[in-house]
């Protein structure tokens, strides 16, 4: 591992920490999809039975890196905060992972974690916030245009007060966004989000309408894309990236093919939604949509509330085959699937020095 080489001698540590090494290695891994792993908070005991009265049940969960090809447990990781408290992943780019509280508050600590070198940076407390916000959404990632890792935090109160802040890893500081469009100054409910090519995307519900709000962390501009008419509920709704395009996934009842179920799929092309052929998989399993992996396969979880875990499955778009990975994901306190993302294993740890 990188940690072993860094600890071998100072010259190796200096070489691995240099910007030229980081850029070269990162470019190689990204272009070839090399060293890609799943970072999961999972339960190592397959036969675990959850006891709701056991105050130590959460301590049994384990952070691990799994092979993206074989799903083998490649590396067990110590919790970056030395804690048993649940944390959730709010974005991952080039191996840097943003984690924070399971239930976000306006003062929740935000951490940028590099699992490959076991380094962690905690964003400073913002000096811009002087009121308590009741609704908080967080997303993070790498912006290639400004060559910086950033996080965006949207906060609002029940009285429609709204604040948007951007954190820069390079400057280790927060910036308040002043120009907020009128269509965002209303009562809205945030659901899932994703980050792609320097832009944060969030599913928001405003009254009866679902839309996708985007925020470019380079230009600091907002855009809104009204969701397709077929989307009328947040249940089974997910946003991710499919073949280099922002996509919406919606679980629905009924399928034209006998003995099969389907998940509808739309991609955003030239600011318009285009519906593609749906993901189709065998009937009989109650799956939750997690997202899409780096190989454009559908990530699904089959929840077992009694055991407090969810089995991770993958569905191939072309073959319609579903594969079981053997990975048991941990559940959030309110029964939803815990953090999961694909990450590049060798990355720019120099940014966390």
Short mmCIF file of C-alpha atoms in Angstrom, two decimals:
data_model
loop_
_atom_site.label_atom_id
_atom_site.label_comp_id
_atom_site.label_asym_id
_atom_site.label_seq_id
_atom_site.Cartn_x
_atom_site.Cartn_y
_atom_site.Cartn_z
CA UNK A 1 0.00 0.00 0.00
CA UNK A 2 0.99 3.64 -0.33
CA UNK A 3 1.26 3.95 3.45
CA UNK A 4 4.00 1.27 3.50
CA UNK A 5 6.05 3.06 0.80
CA UNK A 6 5.61 6.45 2.44
CA UNK A 7 6.91 5.10 5.72
CA UNK A 8 9.92 3.35 4.14
CA UNK A 9 12.10 6.43 3.77
CA UNK A 10 11.86 10.20 3.42
CA UNK A 11 12.91 10.28 -0.25
CA UNK A 12 10.11 7.88 -1.20
CA UNK A 13 7.65 9.88 0.85
CA UNK A 14 8.74 13.11 -0.88
CA UNK A 15 8.46 11.48 -4.32
CA UNK A 16 4.97 10.08 -3.70
CA UNK A 17 3.87 13.42 -2.25
CA UNK A 18 5.13 15.45 -5.21
CA UNK A 19 2.61 17.08 -7.53
CA UNK A 20 4.17 15.44 -10.62
CA UNK A 21 3.81 11.93 -9.15
CA UNK A 22 0.26 12.62 -8.06
CA UNK A 23 -0.79 14.00 -11.46
CA UNK A 24 0.87 11.20 -13.45
CA UNK A 25 -0.48 8.39 -11.30
CA UNK A 26 -3.95 9.88 -11.08
CA UNK A 27 -4.18 10.40 -14.85
CA UNK A 28 -3.12 6.79 -15.44
CA UNK A 29 -5.64 5.36 -13.00
CA UNK A 30 -8.56 7.51 -14.17
CA UNK A 31 -8.02 6.86 -17.90
CA UNK A 32 -7.53 3.10 -17.43
CA UNK A 33 -10.02 2.65 -14.55
CA UNK A 34 -7.10 1.15 -12.63
CA UNK A 35 -7.13 0.66 -8.86
CA UNK A 36 -10.88 1.14 -8.54
CA UNK A 37 -12.46 -0.07 -5.32
CA UNK A 38 -15.77 0.07 -3.53
CA UNK A 39 -15.52 1.84 -0.19
CA UNK A 40 -18.26 0.45 2.06
CA UNK A 41 -19.42 0.68 5.62
CA UNK A 42 -20.50 -2.94 5.99
CA UNK A 43 -21.01 -5.70 8.49
CA UNK A 44 -18.30 -8.39 8.47
CA UNK A 45 -20.52 -11.06 10.03
CA UNK A 46 -22.84 -12.51 7.38
CA UNK A 47 -25.06 -14.19 9.97
CA UNK A 48 -25.46 -11.08 12.13
CA UNK A 49 -28.79 -10.69 13.90
CA UNK A 50 -29.56 -7.12 14.93
CA UNK A 51 -30.65 -6.47 18.49
CA UNK A 52 -32.41 -3.08 18.72
CA UNK A 53 -31.85 -3.06 22.49
CA UNK A 54 -28.08 -3.51 22.17
CA UNK A 55 -26.40 -0.07 22.55
CA UNK A 56 -23.19 -1.41 21.02
CA UNK A 57 -24.64 -2.81 17.82
CA UNK A 58 -23.23 0.05 15.70
CA UNK A 59 -19.68 -0.80 16.77
CA UNK A 60 -19.81 -3.98 14.68
CA UNK A 61 -19.74 -2.12 11.35
CA UNK A 62 -16.45 -1.96 9.46
CA UNK A 63 -15.05 0.34 6.74
CA UNK A 64 -13.44 -1.73 3.97
CA UNK A 65 -12.19 -1.45 0.41
CA UNK A 66 -13.59 -4.14 -1.90
CA UNK A 67 -12.30 -5.11 -5.33
CA UNK A 68 -14.51 -3.64 -8.05
CA UNK A 69 -14.12 -6.89 -10.04
CA UNK A 70 -14.13 -9.76 -7.53
CA UNK A 71 -15.73 -7.99 -4.53
CA UNK A 72 -12.98 -9.41 -2.35
CA UNK A 73 -12.36 -7.54 0.89
CA UNK A 74 -8.97 -6.04 0.02
CA UNK A 75 -8.31 -3.74 2.95
CA UNK A 76 -9.96 -3.10 6.29
CA UNK A 77 -9.77 0.53 7.31
CA UNK A 78 -9.79 2.10 10.72
CA UNK A 79 -12.59 4.61 11.12
CA UNK A 80 -10.96 7.93 10.08
CA UNK A 81 -12.25 9.62 13.21
CA UNK A 82 -11.51 6.76 15.59
CA UNK A 83 -15.22 6.61 16.35
CA UNK A 84 -18.06 4.13 16.12
CA UNK A 85 -20.49 6.89 15.15
CA UNK A 86 -22.13 6.46 11.75
CA UNK A 87 -20.87 8.81 9.06
CA UNK A 88 -22.17 9.10 5.52
CA UNK A 89 -20.31 9.65 2.25
CA UNK A 90 -21.35 12.88 0.49
CA UNK A 91 -19.13 12.59 -2.56
CA UNK A 92 -15.97 10.94 -3.86
CA UNK A 93 -13.55 12.14 -6.53
CA UNK A 94 -10.15 10.70 -7.43
CA UNK A 95 -10.00 8.85 -4.15
CA UNK A 96 -10.80 11.75 -1.83
CA UNK A 97 -14.00 11.09 0.12
CA UNK A 98 -16.22 13.65 1.83
CA UNK A 99 -17.87 12.35 5.01
CA UNK A 100 -20.11 13.95 7.59
CA UNK A 101 -22.94 13.21 10.00
CA UNK A 102 -25.71 10.80 9.07
CA UNK A 103 -28.25 13.51 9.91
CA UNK A 104 -26.80 16.81 8.69
CA UNK A 105 -27.07 19.96 10.77
CA UNK A 106 -25.80 23.46 10.01
CA UNK A 107 -22.82 22.82 12.32
CA UNK A 108 -22.04 19.23 11.27
CA UNK A 109 -18.26 18.74 10.83
CA UNK A 110 -17.20 18.06 7.24
CA UNK A 111 -14.17 15.86 6.65
CA UNK A 112 -12.14 15.16 3.49
CA UNK A 113 -10.64 11.67 3.82
CA UNK A 114 -7.95 9.92 1.78
CA UNK A 115 -8.28 6.19 2.63
CA UNK A 116 -5.16 5.16 0.65
CA UNK A 117 -2.79 7.15 2.88
CA UNK A 118 -5.02 7.32 5.97
CA UNK A 119 -5.11 11.12 5.99
CA UNK A 120 -8.00 13.34 7.01
CA UNK A 121 -8.68 17.06 6.82
CA UNK A 122 -11.57 18.70 8.64
CA UNK A 123 -13.04 21.80 7.05
CA UNK A 124 -12.94 24.86 9.35
CA UNK A 125 -16.12 26.05 11.00
CA UNK A 126 -17.76 28.63 8.75
CA UNK A 127 -17.86 32.19 10.06
CA UNK A 128 -20.64 33.08 7.60
CA UNK A 129 -23.46 31.30 9.43
CA UNK A 130 -25.22 33.14 12.23
CA UNK A 131 -28.62 31.40 12.27
CA UNK A 132 -29.66 27.78 12.72
CA UNK A 133 -30.74 26.02 9.55
CA UNK A 134 -33.15 23.10 9.75
CA UNK A 135 -32.53 21.60 6.30
CA UNK A 136 -29.01 20.91 5.01
CA UNK A 137 -27.80 19.28 1.77
CA UNK A 138 -24.13 18.53 1.07
CA UNK A 139 -22.26 17.43 -2.05
CA UNK A 140 -18.56 17.39 -2.96
CA UNK A 141 -16.15 16.50 -5.76
CA UNK A 142 -13.31 17.60 -8.01
CA UNK A 143 -13.67 20.53 -10.42
CA UNK A 144 -11.21 20.04 -13.33
CA UNK A 145 -11.68 23.60 -14.57
CA UNK A 146 -10.26 25.14 -11.40
CA UNK A 147 -8.16 22.11 -10.35
CA UNK A 148 -9.63 22.04 -6.87
CA UNK A 149 -11.67 19.74 -4.64
CA UNK A 150 -14.79 21.52 -3.44
CA UNK A 151 -17.92 20.96 -1.38
CA UNK A 152 -21.21 22.84 -1.61
CA UNK A 153 -23.63 23.11 1.29
CA UNK A 154 -27.24 24.25 0.83
CA UNK A 155 -29.09 25.28 3.97
CA UNK A 156 -32.56 26.65 4.59
CA UNK A 157 -34.94 27.34 7.45
CA UNK A 158 -38.67 26.65 7.65
CA UNK A 159 -39.17 30.37 6.99
CA UNK A 160 -37.47 30.12 3.56
CA UNK A 161 -34.19 31.72 4.62
CA UNK A 162 -31.57 30.17 2.34
CA UNK A 163 -27.77 30.06 2.35
CA UNK A 164 -25.31 28.41 -0.05
CA UNK A 165 -21.66 27.96 0.87
CA UNK A 166 -18.71 26.53 -1.05
CA UNK A 167 -15.65 25.00 0.61
CA UNK A 168 -12.30 24.92 -1.23
CA UNK A 169 -9.76 22.30 -0.22
CA UNK A 170 -6.97 24.31 -1.83
CA UNK A 171 -7.61 27.42 0.26
CA UNK A 172 -9.17 25.51 3.20
CA UNK A 173 -11.89 28.14 3.47
CA UNK A 174 -15.62 28.74 2.97
CA UNK A 175 -17.23 31.23 0.60
CA UNK A 176 -20.84 32.40 0.80
CA UNK A 177 -22.69 32.49 -2.54
CA UNK A 178 -24.63 35.73 -2.77
CA UNK A 179 -26.41 35.36 -6.13
CA UNK A 180 -29.22 32.86 -5.51
CA UNK A 181 -31.91 32.57 -8.23
CA UNK A 182 -35.52 33.42 -7.31
CA UNK A 183 -36.80 29.92 -8.17
CA UNK A 184 -34.68 28.47 -5.36
CA UNK A 185 -36.00 30.90 -2.74
CA UNK A 186 -38.99 28.80 -1.82
CA UNK A 187 -39.94 25.85 0.35
CA UNK A 188 -38.32 22.76 -1.10
CA UNK A 189 -37.38 19.28 0.03
CA UNK A 190 -33.98 17.87 -0.89
CA UNK A 191 -33.51 14.23 -1.81
CA UNK A 192 -30.51 12.50 -3.36
CA UNK A 193 -27.68 14.24 -5.16
CA UNK A 194 -24.55 13.52 -7.19
CA UNK A 195 -21.47 15.33 -8.46
CA UNK A 196 -20.10 15.22 -11.99
CA UNK A 197 -17.43 17.23 -13.83
CA UNK A 198 -17.37 20.06 -11.28
CA UNK A 199 -21.16 20.40 -10.99
CA UNK A 200 -23.34 19.37 -8.02
CA UNK A 201 -26.81 18.03 -8.85
CA UNK A 202 -29.67 17.70 -6.36
CA UNK A 203 -33.18 16.29 -6.67
CA UNK A 204 -35.55 18.81 -5.11
CA UNK A 205 -39.32 18.75 -4.63
CA UNK A 206 -41.19 22.04 -4.79
CA UNK A 207 -44.85 21.39 -4.15
CA UNK A 208 -46.06 18.88 -6.75
CA UNK A 209 -43.03 19.39 -9.01
CA UNK A 210 -39.75 17.48 -9.00
CA UNK A 211 -36.74 19.14 -10.54
CA UNK A 212 -32.97 18.84 -10.69
CA UNK A 213 -31.02 21.76 -9.34
CA UNK A 214 -27.44 22.06 -10.59
CA UNK A 215 -24.68 24.27 -9.23
CA UNK A 216 -21.36 24.72 -11.05
CA UNK A 217 -18.67 25.14 -8.40
CA UNK A 218 -16.38 26.86 -10.91
CA UNK A 219 -18.72 29.51 -12.41
CA UNK A 220 -20.93 29.49 -9.27
CA UNK A 221 -24.03 29.43 -11.48
CA UNK A 222 -27.32 27.64 -10.76
CA UNK A 223 -29.58 25.88 -13.27
CA UNK A 224 -32.89 24.06 -12.95
CA UNK A 225 -34.11 21.09 -15.01
CA UNK A 226 -37.73 20.04 -14.51
CA UNK A 227 -37.95 16.26 -14.09
CA UNK A 228 -39.88 14.14 -16.63
CA UNK A 229 -43.66 14.10 -16.14
CA UNK A 230 -43.56 10.39 -15.24
CA UNK A 231 -41.72 11.20 -12.02
CA UNK A 232 -44.30 12.06 -9.40
CA UNK A 233 -42.84 10.53 -6.24
CA UNK A 234 -39.51 10.44 -4.42
CA UNK A 235 -39.94 6.72 -3.75
CA UNK A 236 -37.42 4.72 -5.77
CA UNK A 237 -35.96 7.90 -7.30
CA UNK A 238 -32.20 8.28 -7.75
CA UNK A 239 -29.77 10.55 -9.63
CA UNK A 240 -26.35 9.43 -10.86
CA UNK A 241 -24.05 9.34 -13.89
CA UNK A 242 -24.59 6.86 -16.73
CA UNK A 243 -22.08 6.71 -19.61
CA UNK A 244 -20.84 10.23 -18.94
CA UNK A 245 -24.32 11.79 -18.64
CA UNK A 246 -26.44 12.81 -15.68
CA UNK A 247 -29.29 10.32 -15.35
CA UNK A 248 -32.46 9.79 -13.36
CA UNK A 249 -33.53 6.32 -12.21
CA UNK A 250 -37.10 5.64 -11.13
CA UNK A 251 -38.39 2.36 -9.80
CA UNK A 252 -41.84 1.55 -11.13
CA UNK A 253 -44.44 -1.19 -11.00
CA UNK A 254 -45.08 -3.43 -13.96
CA UNK A 255 -42.92 -4.55 -16.85
CA UNK A 256 -43.75 -5.53 -20.41
CA UNK A 257 -41.52 -8.61 -20.16
CA UNK A 258 -43.10 -11.48 -18.24
CA UNK A 259 -41.32 -12.42 -15.03
CA UNK A 260 -39.24 -9.25 -15.02
CA UNK A 261 -39.19 -5.90 -13.21
CA UNK A 262 -37.85 -2.60 -14.48
CA UNK A 263 -36.29 0.69 -13.45
CA UNK A 264 -36.92 3.60 -15.82
CA UNK A 265 -33.90 5.55 -17.02
CA UNK A 266 -33.53 9.10 -18.39
CA UNK A 267 -30.32 10.93 -19.35
CA UNK A 268 -29.80 14.68 -19.57
CA UNK A 269 -28.78 15.63 -23.11
CA UNK A 270 -28.42 19.29 -24.13
CA UNK A 271 -30.52 20.33 -21.12
CA UNK A 272 -33.40 17.99 -22.08
CA UNK A 273 -34.35 14.59 -20.67
CA UNK A 274 -34.16 11.64 -23.02
CA UNK A 275 -35.72 8.36 -21.91
CA UNK A 276 -33.64 5.27 -22.61
CA UNK A 277 -34.56 1.60 -22.49
CA UNK A 278 -35.05 0.71 -18.78
CA UNK A 279 -32.91 -1.48 -16.57
CA UNK A 280 -34.68 -4.87 -16.47
CA UNK A 281 -34.08 -7.62 -13.94
CA UNK A 282 -35.81 -10.83 -12.77
CA UNK A 283 -39.02 -10.47 -10.77
CA UNK A 284 -39.25 -11.60 -7.17
CA UNK A 285 -36.69 -9.51 -5.29
CA UNK A 286 -37.37 -6.25 -3.50
CA UNK A 287 -34.39 -4.11 -4.46
CA UNK A 288 -33.57 -0.53 -3.50
CA UNK A 289 -31.73 1.62 -6.02
CA UNK A 290 -28.30 2.74 -4.80
CA UNK A 291 -26.82 4.18 -7.99
CA UNK A 292 -24.61 3.29 -10.95
CA UNK A 293 -21.03 2.09 -10.67
CA UNK A 294 -17.98 3.06 -12.71
CA UNK A 295 -18.77 0.27 -15.23
CA UNK A 296 -22.31 1.63 -15.80
CA UNK A 297 -23.94 -1.25 -13.93
CA UNK A 298 -26.88 -0.65 -11.62
CA UNK A 299 -26.10 -0.94 -7.91
CA UNK A 300 -29.02 -2.35 -5.93
CA UNK A 301 -29.52 -3.34 -2.33
CA UNK A 302 -31.86 -6.00 -0.96
CA UNK A 303 -32.69 -4.88 2.56
CA UNK A 304 -33.07 -7.23 5.50
CA UNK A 305 -34.39 -5.10 8.34
CA UNK A 306 -34.28 -8.02 10.80
CA UNK A 307 -30.53 -8.37 10.31
CA UNK A 308 -29.93 -4.66 9.90
CA UNK A 309 -28.06 -5.10 6.61
CA UNK A 310 -28.59 -4.88 2.86
CA UNK A 311 -27.11 -7.33 0.35
CA UNK A 312 -25.37 -5.58 -2.55
CA UNK A 313 -26.28 -6.66 -6.10
CA UNK A 314 -25.30 -5.45 -9.58
CA UNK A 315 -27.55 -5.43 -12.64
CA UNK A 316 -26.02 -5.39 -16.13
CA UNK A 317 -27.88 -3.14 -18.58
CA UNK A 318 -27.30 -5.25 -21.69
CA UNK A 319 -27.49 -8.81 -20.33
CA UNK A 320 -30.18 -8.09 -17.67
CA UNK A 321 -28.22 -10.38 -15.38
CA UNK A 322 -28.12 -9.70 -11.63
CA UNK A 323 -24.97 -10.57 -9.69
CA UNK A 324 -24.70 -10.98 -5.95
CA UNK A 325 -21.51 -9.47 -4.52
CA UNK A 326 -21.59 -11.02 -1.07
CA UNK A 327 -21.15 -7.57 0.51
CA UNK A 328 -23.43 -6.78 3.45
CA UNK A 329 -23.99 -3.03 3.65
CA UNK A 330 -24.84 -1.34 6.94
CA UNK A 331 -28.17 0.43 7.34
CA UNK A 332 -28.75 3.95 8.57
CA UNK A 333 -30.70 4.44 11.76
CA UNK A 334 -33.83 5.12 9.71
CA UNK A 335 -33.49 1.94 7.64
CA UNK A 336 -31.89 3.23 4.43
CA UNK A 337 -28.71 1.94 2.85
CA UNK A 338 -25.51 3.42 4.26
CA UNK A 339 -22.63 4.98 2.33
CA UNK A 340 -21.32 3.37 -0.85
CA UNK A 341 -19.20 4.72 -3.68
CA UNK A 342 -16.52 3.78 -6.22
CA UNK A 343 -13.17 5.43 -5.62
CA UNK A 344 -9.76 5.56 -7.28
CA UNK A 345 -7.31 4.02 -4.86
CA UNK A 346 -4.10 5.94 -5.65
CA UNK A 347 -4.72 9.66 -5.44
CA UNK A 348 -3.47 13.11 -4.47
CA UNK A 349 -2.70 12.77 -0.79
CA UNK A 350 -0.45 15.83 -1.07
CA UNK A 351 -3.61 17.94 -0.82
CA UNK A 352 -4.20 16.68 2.70
CA UNK A 353 -0.76 17.44 4.14
#
